[in-house]
Tab-separated table of C-alpha atoms in Angstrom:
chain	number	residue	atom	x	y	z
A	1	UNK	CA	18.177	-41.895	2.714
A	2	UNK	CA	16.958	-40.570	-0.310
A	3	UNK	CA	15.977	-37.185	0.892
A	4	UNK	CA	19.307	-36.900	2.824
A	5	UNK	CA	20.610	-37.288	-0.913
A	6	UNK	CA	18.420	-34.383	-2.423
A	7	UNK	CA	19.571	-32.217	0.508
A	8	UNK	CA	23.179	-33.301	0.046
A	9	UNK	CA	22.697	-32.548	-3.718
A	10	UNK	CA	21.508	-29.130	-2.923
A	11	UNK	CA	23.369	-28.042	-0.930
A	12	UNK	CA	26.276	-28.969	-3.590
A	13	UNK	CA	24.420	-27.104	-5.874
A	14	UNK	CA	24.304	-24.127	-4.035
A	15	UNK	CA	28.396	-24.100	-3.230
A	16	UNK	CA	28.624	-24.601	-6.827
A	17	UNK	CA	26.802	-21.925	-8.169
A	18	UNK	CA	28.548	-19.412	-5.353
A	19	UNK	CA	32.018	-20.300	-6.849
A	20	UNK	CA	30.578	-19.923	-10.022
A	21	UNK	CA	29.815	-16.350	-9.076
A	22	UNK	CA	33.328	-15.670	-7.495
A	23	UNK	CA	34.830	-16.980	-10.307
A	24	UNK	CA	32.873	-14.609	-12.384
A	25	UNK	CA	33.217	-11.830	-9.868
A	26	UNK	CA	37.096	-12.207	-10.891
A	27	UNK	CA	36.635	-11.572	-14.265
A	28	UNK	CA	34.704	-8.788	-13.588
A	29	UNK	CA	34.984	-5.315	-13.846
A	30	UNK	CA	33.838	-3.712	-10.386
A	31	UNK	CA	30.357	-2.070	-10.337
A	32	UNK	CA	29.281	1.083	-8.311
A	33	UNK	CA	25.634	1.098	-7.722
A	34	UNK	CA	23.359	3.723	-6.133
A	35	UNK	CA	19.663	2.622	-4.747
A	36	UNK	CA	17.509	5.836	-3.620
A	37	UNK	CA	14.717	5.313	-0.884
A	38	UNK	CA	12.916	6.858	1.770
A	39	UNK	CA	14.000	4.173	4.262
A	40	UNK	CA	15.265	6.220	7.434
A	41	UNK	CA	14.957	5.771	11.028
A	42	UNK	CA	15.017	2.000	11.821
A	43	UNK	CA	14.737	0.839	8.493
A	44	UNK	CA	18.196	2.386	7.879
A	45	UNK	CA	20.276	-0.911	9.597
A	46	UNK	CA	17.402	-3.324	7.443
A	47	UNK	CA	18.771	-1.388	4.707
A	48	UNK	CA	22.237	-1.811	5.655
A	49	UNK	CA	21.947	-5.554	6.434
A	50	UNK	CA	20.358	-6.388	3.161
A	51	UNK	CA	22.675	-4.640	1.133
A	52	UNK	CA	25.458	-6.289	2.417
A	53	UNK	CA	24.501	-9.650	2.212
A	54	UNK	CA	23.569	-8.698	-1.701
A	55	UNK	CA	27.485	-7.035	-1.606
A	56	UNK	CA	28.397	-10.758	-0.199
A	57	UNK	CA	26.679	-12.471	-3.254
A	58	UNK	CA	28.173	-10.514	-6.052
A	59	UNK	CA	31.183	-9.332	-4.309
A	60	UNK	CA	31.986	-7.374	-7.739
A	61	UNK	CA	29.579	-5.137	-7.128
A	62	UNK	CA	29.499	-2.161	-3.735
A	63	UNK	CA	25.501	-0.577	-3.340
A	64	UNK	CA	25.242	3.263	-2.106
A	65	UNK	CA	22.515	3.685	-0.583
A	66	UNK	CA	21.703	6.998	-0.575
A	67	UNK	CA	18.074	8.559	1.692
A	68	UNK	CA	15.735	10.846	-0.443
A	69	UNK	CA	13.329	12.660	1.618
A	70	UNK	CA	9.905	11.623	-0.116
A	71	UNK	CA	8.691	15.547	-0.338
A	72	UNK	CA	11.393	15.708	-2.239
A	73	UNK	CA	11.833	12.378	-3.859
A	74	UNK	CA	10.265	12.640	-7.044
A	75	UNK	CA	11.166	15.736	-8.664
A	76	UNK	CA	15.159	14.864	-7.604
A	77	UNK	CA	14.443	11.462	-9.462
A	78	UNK	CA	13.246	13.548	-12.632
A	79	UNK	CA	15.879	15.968	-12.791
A	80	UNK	CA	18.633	13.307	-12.531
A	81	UNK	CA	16.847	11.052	-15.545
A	82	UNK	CA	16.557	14.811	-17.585
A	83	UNK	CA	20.369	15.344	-17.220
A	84	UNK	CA	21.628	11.914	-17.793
A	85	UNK	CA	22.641	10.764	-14.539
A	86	UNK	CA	19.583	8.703	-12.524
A	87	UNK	CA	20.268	6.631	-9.434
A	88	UNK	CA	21.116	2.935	-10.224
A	89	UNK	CA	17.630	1.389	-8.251
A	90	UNK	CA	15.349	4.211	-7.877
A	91	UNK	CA	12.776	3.892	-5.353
A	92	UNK	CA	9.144	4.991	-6.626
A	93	UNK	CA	5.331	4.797	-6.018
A	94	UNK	CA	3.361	2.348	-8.048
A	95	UNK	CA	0.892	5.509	-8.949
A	96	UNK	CA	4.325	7.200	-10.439
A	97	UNK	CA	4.796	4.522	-13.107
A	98	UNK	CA	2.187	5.205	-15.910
A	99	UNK	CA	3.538	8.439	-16.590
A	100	UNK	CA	7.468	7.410	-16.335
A	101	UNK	CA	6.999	4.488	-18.872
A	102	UNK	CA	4.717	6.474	-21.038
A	103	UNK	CA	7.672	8.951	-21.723
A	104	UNK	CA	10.541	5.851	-21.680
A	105	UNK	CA	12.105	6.917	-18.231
A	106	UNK	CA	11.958	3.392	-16.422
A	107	UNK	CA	13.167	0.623	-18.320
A	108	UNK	CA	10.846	-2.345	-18.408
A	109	UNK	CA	11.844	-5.947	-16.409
A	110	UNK	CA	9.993	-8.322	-18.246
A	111	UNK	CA	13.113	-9.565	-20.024
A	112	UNK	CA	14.699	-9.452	-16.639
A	113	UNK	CA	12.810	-11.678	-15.383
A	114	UNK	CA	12.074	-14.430	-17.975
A	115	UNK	CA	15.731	-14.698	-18.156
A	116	UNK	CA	16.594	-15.248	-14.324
A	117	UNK	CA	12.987	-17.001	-13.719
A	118	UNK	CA	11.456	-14.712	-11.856
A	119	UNK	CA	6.946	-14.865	-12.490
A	120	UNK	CA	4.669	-12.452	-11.314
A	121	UNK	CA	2.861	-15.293	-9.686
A	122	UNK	CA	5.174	-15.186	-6.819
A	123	UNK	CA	3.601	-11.714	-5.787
A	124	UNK	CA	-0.543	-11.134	-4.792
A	125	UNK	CA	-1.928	-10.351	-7.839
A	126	UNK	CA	-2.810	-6.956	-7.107
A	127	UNK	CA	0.524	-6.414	-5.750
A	128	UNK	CA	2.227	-6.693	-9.166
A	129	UNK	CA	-1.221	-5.470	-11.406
A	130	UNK	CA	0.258	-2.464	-9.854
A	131	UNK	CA	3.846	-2.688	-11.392
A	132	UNK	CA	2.601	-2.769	-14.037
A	133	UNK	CA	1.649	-0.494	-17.061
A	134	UNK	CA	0.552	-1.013	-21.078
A	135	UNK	CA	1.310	-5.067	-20.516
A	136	UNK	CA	4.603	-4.234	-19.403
A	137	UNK	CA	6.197	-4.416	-15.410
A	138	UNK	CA	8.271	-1.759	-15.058
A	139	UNK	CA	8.819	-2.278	-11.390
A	140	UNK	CA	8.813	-5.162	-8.531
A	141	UNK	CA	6.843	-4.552	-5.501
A	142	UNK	CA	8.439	-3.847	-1.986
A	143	UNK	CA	7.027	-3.158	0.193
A	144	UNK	CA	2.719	-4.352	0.385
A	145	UNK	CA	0.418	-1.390	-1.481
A	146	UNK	CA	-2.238	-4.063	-0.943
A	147	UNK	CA	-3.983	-3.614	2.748
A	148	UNK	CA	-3.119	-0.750	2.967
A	149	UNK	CA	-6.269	0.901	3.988
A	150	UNK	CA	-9.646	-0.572	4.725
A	151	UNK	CA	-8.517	-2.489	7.717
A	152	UNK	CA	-10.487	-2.169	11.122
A	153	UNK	CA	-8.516	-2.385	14.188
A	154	UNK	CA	-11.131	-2.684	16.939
A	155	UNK	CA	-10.518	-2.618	20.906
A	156	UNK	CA	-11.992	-6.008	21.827
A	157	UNK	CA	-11.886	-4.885	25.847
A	158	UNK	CA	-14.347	-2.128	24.925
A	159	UNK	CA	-16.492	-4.666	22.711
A	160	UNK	CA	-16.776	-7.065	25.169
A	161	UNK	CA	-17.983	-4.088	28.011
A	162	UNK	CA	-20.688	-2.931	25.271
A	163	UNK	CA	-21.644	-6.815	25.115
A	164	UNK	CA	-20.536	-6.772	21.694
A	165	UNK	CA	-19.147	-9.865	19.556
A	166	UNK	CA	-15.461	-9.585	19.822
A	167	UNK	CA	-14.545	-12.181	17.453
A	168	UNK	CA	-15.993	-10.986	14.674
A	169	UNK	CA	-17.198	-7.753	13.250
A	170	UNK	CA	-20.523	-7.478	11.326
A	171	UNK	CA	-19.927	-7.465	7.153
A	172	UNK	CA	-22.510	-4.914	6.331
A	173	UNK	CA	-23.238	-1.334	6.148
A	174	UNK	CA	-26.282	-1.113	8.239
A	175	UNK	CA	-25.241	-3.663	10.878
A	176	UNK	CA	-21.791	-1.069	11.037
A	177	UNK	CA	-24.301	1.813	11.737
A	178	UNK	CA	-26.170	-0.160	15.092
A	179	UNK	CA	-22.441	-1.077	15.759
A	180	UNK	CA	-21.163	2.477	15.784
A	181	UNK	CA	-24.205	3.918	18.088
A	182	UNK	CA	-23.554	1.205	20.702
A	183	UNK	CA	-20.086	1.611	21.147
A	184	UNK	CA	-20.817	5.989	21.238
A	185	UNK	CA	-20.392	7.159	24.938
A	186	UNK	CA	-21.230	10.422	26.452
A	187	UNK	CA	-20.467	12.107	29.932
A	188	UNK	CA	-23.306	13.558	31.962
A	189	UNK	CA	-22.649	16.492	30.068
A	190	UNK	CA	-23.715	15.261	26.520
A	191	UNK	CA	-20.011	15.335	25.457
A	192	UNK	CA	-19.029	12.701	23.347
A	193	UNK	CA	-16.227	10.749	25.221
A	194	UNK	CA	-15.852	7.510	23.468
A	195	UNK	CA	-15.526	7.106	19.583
A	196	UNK	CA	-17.213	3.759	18.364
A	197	UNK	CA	-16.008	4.784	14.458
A	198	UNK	CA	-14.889	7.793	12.446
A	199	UNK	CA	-15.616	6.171	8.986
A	200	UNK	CA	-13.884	9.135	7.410
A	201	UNK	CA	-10.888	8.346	7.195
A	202	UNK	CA	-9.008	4.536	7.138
A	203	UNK	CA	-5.556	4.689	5.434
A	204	UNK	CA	-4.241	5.959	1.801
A	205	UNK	CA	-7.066	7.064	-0.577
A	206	UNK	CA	-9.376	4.851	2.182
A	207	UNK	CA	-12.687	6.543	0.008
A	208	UNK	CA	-11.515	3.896	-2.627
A	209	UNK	CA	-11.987	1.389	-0.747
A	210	UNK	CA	-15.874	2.284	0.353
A	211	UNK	CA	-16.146	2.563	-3.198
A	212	UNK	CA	-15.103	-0.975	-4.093
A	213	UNK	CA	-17.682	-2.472	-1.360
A	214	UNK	CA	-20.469	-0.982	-3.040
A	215	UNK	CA	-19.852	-2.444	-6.100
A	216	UNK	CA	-18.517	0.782	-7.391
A	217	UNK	CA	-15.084	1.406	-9.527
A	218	UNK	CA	-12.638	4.563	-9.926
A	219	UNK	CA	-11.671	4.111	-13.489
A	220	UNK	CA	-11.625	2.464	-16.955
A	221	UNK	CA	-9.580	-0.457	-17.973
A	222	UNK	CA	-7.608	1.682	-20.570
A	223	UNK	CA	-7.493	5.051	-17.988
A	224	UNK	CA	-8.912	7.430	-20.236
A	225	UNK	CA	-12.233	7.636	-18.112
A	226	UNK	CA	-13.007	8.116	-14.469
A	227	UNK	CA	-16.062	6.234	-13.131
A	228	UNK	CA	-16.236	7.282	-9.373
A	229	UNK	CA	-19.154	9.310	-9.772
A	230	UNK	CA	-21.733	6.857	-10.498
A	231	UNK	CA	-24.250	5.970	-8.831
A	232	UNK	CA	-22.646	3.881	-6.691
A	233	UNK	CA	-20.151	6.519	-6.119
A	234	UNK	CA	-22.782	9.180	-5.105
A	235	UNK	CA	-24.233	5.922	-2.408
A	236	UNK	CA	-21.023	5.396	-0.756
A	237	UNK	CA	-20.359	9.458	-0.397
A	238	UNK	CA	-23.890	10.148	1.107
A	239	UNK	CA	-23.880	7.031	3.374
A	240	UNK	CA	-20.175	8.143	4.902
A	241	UNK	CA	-21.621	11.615	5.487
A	242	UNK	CA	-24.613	9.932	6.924
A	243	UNK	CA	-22.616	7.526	9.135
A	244	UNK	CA	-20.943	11.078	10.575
A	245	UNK	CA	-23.799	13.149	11.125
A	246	UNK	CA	-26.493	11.031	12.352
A	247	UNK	CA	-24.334	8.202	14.352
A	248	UNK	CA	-21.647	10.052	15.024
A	249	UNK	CA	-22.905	13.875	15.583
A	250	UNK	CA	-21.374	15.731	12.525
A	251	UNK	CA	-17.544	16.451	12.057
A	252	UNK	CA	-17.841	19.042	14.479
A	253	UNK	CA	-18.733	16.680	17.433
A	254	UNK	CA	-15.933	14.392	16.345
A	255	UNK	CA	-13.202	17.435	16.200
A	256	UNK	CA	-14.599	18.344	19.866
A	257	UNK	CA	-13.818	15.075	21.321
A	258	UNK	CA	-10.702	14.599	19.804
A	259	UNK	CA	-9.467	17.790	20.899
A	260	UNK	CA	-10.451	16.950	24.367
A	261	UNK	CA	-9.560	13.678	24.766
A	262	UNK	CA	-7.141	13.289	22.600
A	263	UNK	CA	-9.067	10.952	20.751
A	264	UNK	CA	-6.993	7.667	20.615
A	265	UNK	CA	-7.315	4.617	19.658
A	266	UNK	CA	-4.062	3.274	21.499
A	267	UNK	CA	-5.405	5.015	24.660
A	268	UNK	CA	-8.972	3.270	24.395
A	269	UNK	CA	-10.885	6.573	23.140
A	270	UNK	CA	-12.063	4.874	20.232
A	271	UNK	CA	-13.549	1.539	19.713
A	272	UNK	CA	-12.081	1.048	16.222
A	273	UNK	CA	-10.045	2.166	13.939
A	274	UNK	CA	-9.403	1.846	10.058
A	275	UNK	CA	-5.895	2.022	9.037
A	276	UNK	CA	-3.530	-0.159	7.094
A	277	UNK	CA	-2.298	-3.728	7.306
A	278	UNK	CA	1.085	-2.005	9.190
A	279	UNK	CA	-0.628	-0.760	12.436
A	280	UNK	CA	-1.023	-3.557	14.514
A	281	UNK	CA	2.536	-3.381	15.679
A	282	UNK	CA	2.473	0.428	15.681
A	283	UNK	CA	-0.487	0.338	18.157
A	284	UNK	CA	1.187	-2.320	20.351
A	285	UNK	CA	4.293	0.017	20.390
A	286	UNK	CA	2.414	2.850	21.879
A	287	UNK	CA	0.023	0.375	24.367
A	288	UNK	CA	1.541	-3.234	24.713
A	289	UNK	CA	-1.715	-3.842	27.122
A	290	UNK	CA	-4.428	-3.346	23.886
A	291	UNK	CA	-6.168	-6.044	23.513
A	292	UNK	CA	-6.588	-5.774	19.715
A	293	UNK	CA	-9.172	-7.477	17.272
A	294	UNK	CA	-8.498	-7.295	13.439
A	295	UNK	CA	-11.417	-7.186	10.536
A	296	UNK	CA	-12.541	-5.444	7.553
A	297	UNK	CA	-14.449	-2.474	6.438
A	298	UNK	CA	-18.379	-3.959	5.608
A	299	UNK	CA	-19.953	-3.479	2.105
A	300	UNK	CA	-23.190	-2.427	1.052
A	301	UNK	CA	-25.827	-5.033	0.672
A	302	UNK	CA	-25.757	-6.631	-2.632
A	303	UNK	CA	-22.023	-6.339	-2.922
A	304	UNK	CA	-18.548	-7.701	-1.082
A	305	UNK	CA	-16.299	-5.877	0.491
A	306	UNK	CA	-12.887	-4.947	-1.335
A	307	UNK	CA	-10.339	-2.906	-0.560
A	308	UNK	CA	-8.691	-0.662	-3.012
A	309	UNK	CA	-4.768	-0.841	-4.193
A	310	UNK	CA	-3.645	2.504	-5.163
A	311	UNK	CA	0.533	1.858	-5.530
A	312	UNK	CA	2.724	1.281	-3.193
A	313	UNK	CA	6.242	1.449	-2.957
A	314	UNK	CA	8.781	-0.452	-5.545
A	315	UNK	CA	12.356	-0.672	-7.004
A	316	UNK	CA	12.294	0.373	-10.489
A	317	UNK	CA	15.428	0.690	-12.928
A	318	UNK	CA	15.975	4.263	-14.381
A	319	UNK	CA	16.628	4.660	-18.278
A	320	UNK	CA	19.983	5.415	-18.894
A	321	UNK	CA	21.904	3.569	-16.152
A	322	UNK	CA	25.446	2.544	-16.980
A	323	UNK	CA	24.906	-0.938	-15.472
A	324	UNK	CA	21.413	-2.135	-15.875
A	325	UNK	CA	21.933	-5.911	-15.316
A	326	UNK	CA	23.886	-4.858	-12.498
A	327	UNK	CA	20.778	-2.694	-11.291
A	328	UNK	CA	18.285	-5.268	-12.086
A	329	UNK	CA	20.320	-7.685	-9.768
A	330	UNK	CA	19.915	-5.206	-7.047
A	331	UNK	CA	15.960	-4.303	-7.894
A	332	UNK	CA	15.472	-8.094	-7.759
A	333	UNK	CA	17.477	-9.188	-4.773
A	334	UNK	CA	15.646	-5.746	-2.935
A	335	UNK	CA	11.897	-7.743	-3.480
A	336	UNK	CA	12.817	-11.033	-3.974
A	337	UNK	CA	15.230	-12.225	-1.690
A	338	UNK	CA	15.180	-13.939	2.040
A	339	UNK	CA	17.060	-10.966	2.919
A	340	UNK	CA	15.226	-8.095	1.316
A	341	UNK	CA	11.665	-9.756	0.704
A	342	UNK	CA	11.050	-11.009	3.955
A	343	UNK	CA	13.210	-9.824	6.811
A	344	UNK	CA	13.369	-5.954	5.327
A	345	UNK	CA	9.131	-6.339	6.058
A	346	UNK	CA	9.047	-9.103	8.510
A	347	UNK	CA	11.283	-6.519	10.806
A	348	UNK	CA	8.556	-4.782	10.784
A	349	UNK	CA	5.467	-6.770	11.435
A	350	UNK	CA	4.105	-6.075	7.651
A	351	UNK	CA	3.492	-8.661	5.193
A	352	UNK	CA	5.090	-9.295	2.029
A	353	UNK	CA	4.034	-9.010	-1.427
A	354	UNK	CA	6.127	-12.316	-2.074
A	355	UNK	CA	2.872	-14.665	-0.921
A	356	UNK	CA	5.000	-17.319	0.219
A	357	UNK	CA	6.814	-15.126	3.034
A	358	UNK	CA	3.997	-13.583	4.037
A	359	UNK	CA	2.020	-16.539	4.620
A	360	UNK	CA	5.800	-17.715	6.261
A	361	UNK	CA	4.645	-19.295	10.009
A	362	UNK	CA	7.159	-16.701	11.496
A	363	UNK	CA	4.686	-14.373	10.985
A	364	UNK	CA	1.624	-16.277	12.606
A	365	UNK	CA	4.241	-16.336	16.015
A	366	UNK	CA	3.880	-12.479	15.554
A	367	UNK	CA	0.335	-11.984	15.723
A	368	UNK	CA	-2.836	-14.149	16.567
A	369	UNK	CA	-4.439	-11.550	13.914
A	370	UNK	CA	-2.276	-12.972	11.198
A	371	UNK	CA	-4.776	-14.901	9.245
A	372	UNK	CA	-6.973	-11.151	8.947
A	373	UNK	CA	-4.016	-9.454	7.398
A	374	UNK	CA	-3.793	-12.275	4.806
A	375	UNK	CA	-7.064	-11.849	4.117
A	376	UNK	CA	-7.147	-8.276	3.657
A	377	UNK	CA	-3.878	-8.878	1.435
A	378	UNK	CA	-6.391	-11.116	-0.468
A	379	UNK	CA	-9.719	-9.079	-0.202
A	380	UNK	CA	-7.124	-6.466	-2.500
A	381	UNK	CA	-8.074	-5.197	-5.824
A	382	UNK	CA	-6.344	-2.907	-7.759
A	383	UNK	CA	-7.619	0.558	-8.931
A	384	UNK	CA	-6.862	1.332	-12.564
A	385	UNK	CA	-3.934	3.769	-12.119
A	386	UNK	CA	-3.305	6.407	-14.584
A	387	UNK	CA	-0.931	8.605	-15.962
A	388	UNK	CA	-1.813	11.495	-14.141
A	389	UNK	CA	-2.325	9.952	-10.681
A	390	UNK	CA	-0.299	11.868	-8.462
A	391	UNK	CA	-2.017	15.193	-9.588
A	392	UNK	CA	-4.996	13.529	-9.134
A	393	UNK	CA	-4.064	11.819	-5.816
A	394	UNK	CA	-2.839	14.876	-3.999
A	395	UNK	CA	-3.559	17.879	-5.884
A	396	UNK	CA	-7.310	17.378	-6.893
A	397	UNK	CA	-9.089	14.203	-4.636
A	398	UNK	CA	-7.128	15.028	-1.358
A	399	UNK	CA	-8.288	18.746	-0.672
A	400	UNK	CA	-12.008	18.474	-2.902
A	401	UNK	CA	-12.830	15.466	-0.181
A	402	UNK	CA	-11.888	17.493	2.375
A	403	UNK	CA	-14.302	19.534	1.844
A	404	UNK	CA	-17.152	16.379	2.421
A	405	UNK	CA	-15.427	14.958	4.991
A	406	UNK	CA	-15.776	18.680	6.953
A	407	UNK	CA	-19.429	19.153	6.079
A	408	UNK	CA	-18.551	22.358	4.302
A	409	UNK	CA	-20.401	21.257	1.264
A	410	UNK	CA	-23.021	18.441	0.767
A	411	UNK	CA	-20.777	15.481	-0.306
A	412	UNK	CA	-22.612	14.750	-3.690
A	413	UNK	CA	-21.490	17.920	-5.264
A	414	UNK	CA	-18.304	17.532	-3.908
A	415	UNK	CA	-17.765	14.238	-5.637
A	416	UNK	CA	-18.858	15.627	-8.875
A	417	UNK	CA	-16.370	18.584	-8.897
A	418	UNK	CA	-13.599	16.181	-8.204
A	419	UNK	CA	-14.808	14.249	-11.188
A	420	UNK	CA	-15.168	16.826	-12.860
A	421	UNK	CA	-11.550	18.136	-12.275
A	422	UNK	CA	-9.800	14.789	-12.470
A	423	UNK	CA	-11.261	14.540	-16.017
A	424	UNK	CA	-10.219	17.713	-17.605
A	425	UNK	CA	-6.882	16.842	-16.378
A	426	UNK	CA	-6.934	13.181	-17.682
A	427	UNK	CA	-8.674	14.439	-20.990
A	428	UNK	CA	-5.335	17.058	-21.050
A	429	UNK	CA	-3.072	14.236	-21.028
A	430	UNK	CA	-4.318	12.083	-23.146
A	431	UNK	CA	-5.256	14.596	-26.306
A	432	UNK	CA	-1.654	15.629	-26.032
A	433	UNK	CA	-0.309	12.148	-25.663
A	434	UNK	CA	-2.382	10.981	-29.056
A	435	UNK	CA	-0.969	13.843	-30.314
A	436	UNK	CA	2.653	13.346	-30.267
């Protein structure tokens, strides 16, 4: 009887507070509001369908939502904010926001959300470490930038042929090496012809992630130093190159086989796989039949493995908006919601940032693997992100790598001119930034 009442109550509760907000709607002005994403393809009807139940709950209010291609995404986004007239929700990496609220060009939420109740608690912590910058959160996560590379995706069919455990995967870097060599397979020619592990690649910034399971770090606390090449750093480069050339036969051997084979994991040319949290469901589009084992990347001895959060995507509020309660409404009901929070994600087989959907039991119907995407949502730290990241990210550390990853130069000296160019840059901010 009595928890008949408290539903009863509630459920009062909630008419009341709708009529509340149609009675306010009435007194309202209407509201025009433009979000900008990326969201095409398939996600365009999620989209649609979240928007329109947010249209439904403040009818005053009608959302444009308006596709951005992401190449060119960001410098649209910063030519609208320069001549006064930004999108209403704009869209943005978490790796984007240092430099936008160090020059005032996203508005900060904090009083946003103290005012409707809304704690960072709700979100993995490295999930919303991420939104913010200087103490301040100047966007709400949406959707996961945490898992999302690190993750090993292993054929458990092919593990259980080599006599392999396929419940589990070993946890440390020299048990990974014996597990790549036994899962190698050549034809009578010598030709490679089953991958057990490319440990080159594994997702966005995936080297990160190496990094953090040998005890290393990429940067200071108050981003004014990088600290990738350290010791540590120089361990986890050499062993990766190691890994390639002595297990696996040198890059050359692997860009043979995958041009001959095709070199799939889907197919069952490769034993494993390191991607992001996402893939599972991408893999079972492309081979329903794969029987698919989830785990994480090992760690060196003496330290644990942890993956590295570099971003992710968000919903920030641009300065200068004509209607930024309006806008945070949106931003809010876009991360927050049943609608937008779960089902936009859950649509897709990909976990949440909100912990409470993602560890939803809708989810664990999805996947037996369930409980390994959790923990690689948990197994998540952040990298310290700063105000020059996306030079960094895709101007300096993406082609410098490249040149390890290829063998063209010995991967020690290729981590120390990437240092050595990602400082000079961050130096260049910052002595102008004290500056001003």
């Amino acid at each position: 009887m009595k928890r008949t009442l408290i539903t009863l109550f509630a459920a009062l509760m909630l008419l009341a507070g709708l009529a509340s907000i149609g009675t306010a709607a009435e007194n309202r002005d209407p509201v025009h509001l433009q979000v900008w994403s990326i969201w095409n393809g398939t996600r365009i009807p999620l989209m649609e369908a979240t928007i329109a139940e947010f249209e439904e709950l403040y009818p005053w209010i009608t959302v444009e939502h308006v596709l951005v291609a992401n190449a060119e995404r960001y410098d649209k986004f910063l030519t609208a904010v320069a001549s006064g007239a930004p999108p209403d929700v704009m869209m943005l990496g978490r790796h984007e926001i240092p430099l936008l609220a160090q020059n005032d060009w996203v508005l900060p939420l904090d009083g946003y959300m103290a005012q409707d109740g809304i704690s960072g608690d709700i979100f993995f912590p490295s999930e919303f470490e991420t939104a913010q910058w200087d103490g301040k959160t100047y966007l709400l996560p949406m959707p996961t930038g945490a898992g999302a590379n690190g993750v090993v995706y292993y054929n458990k069919d092919l593990f259980n042929a080599a006599g392999l455990n396929s419940e589990k995967l070993p946890e440390t870097w020299k048990e990974f090496e014996d597990l790549g060599r036994r899962l190698n397979r050549y034809d009578s020619s010598g030709k490679m012809s089953q991958l057990g592990i490319d440990v080159r690649g594994g997702g966005d910034r995936w080297f990160l992630s190496w990094l953090h399971s040998n005890n290393g770090e990429y940067a200071s606390a108050d981003g004014r130093q990088y600290t990738f090449f350290s010791d540590e750093g120089k361990e986890t480069i050499e062993w990766l190159m190691r890994f390639t050339n002595e297990i696996n036969g040198g890059p050359e051997t692997i860009s043979e086989f995958t041009s001959s084979t095709g070199g799939s994991f889907p197919n069952g040319q490769r034993a494993m796989q390191i991607s992001g949290v996402w893939h599972e469901f991408i893999y079972k589009q492309q081979n329903p039949e794969l029987n698919i084992g989830v785990g994480l990347i090992p760690h060196n001895e003496g330290a644990e493995t942890w993956l590295a959060q570099i971003g992710g995507w968000g919903y920030s509020v641009p300065a200068g908006v004509k209607h930024p309660y309006e806008s945070w409404l949106l931003t809010k009901y876009l991360t927050t919601s049943e609608a937008g929070g779960f089902n936009f994600v859950f649509e897709q087989q990909r976990p949440s940032p909100v912990r409470e959907f993602t560890l939803d039991e809708r989810y664990f119907d999805l996947s037996d693997n369930w409980p390994m995407m959790i923990e690689a949502m948990q197994r998540t730290k952040p990298i310290t992100i700063t105000p020059v990241e996306p030079e960094i990210w895709f101007q300096v550390e993406t082609p410098i790598l490249a040149q390890a990853w290829s063998g063209e130069r010995p991967a020690v000296q290729v981590l120390e001119e990437y240092h050595t160019q990602a400082q000079r840059i961050l130096d260049e901010y910052w002595a102008e930034a004290d500056a001003k």
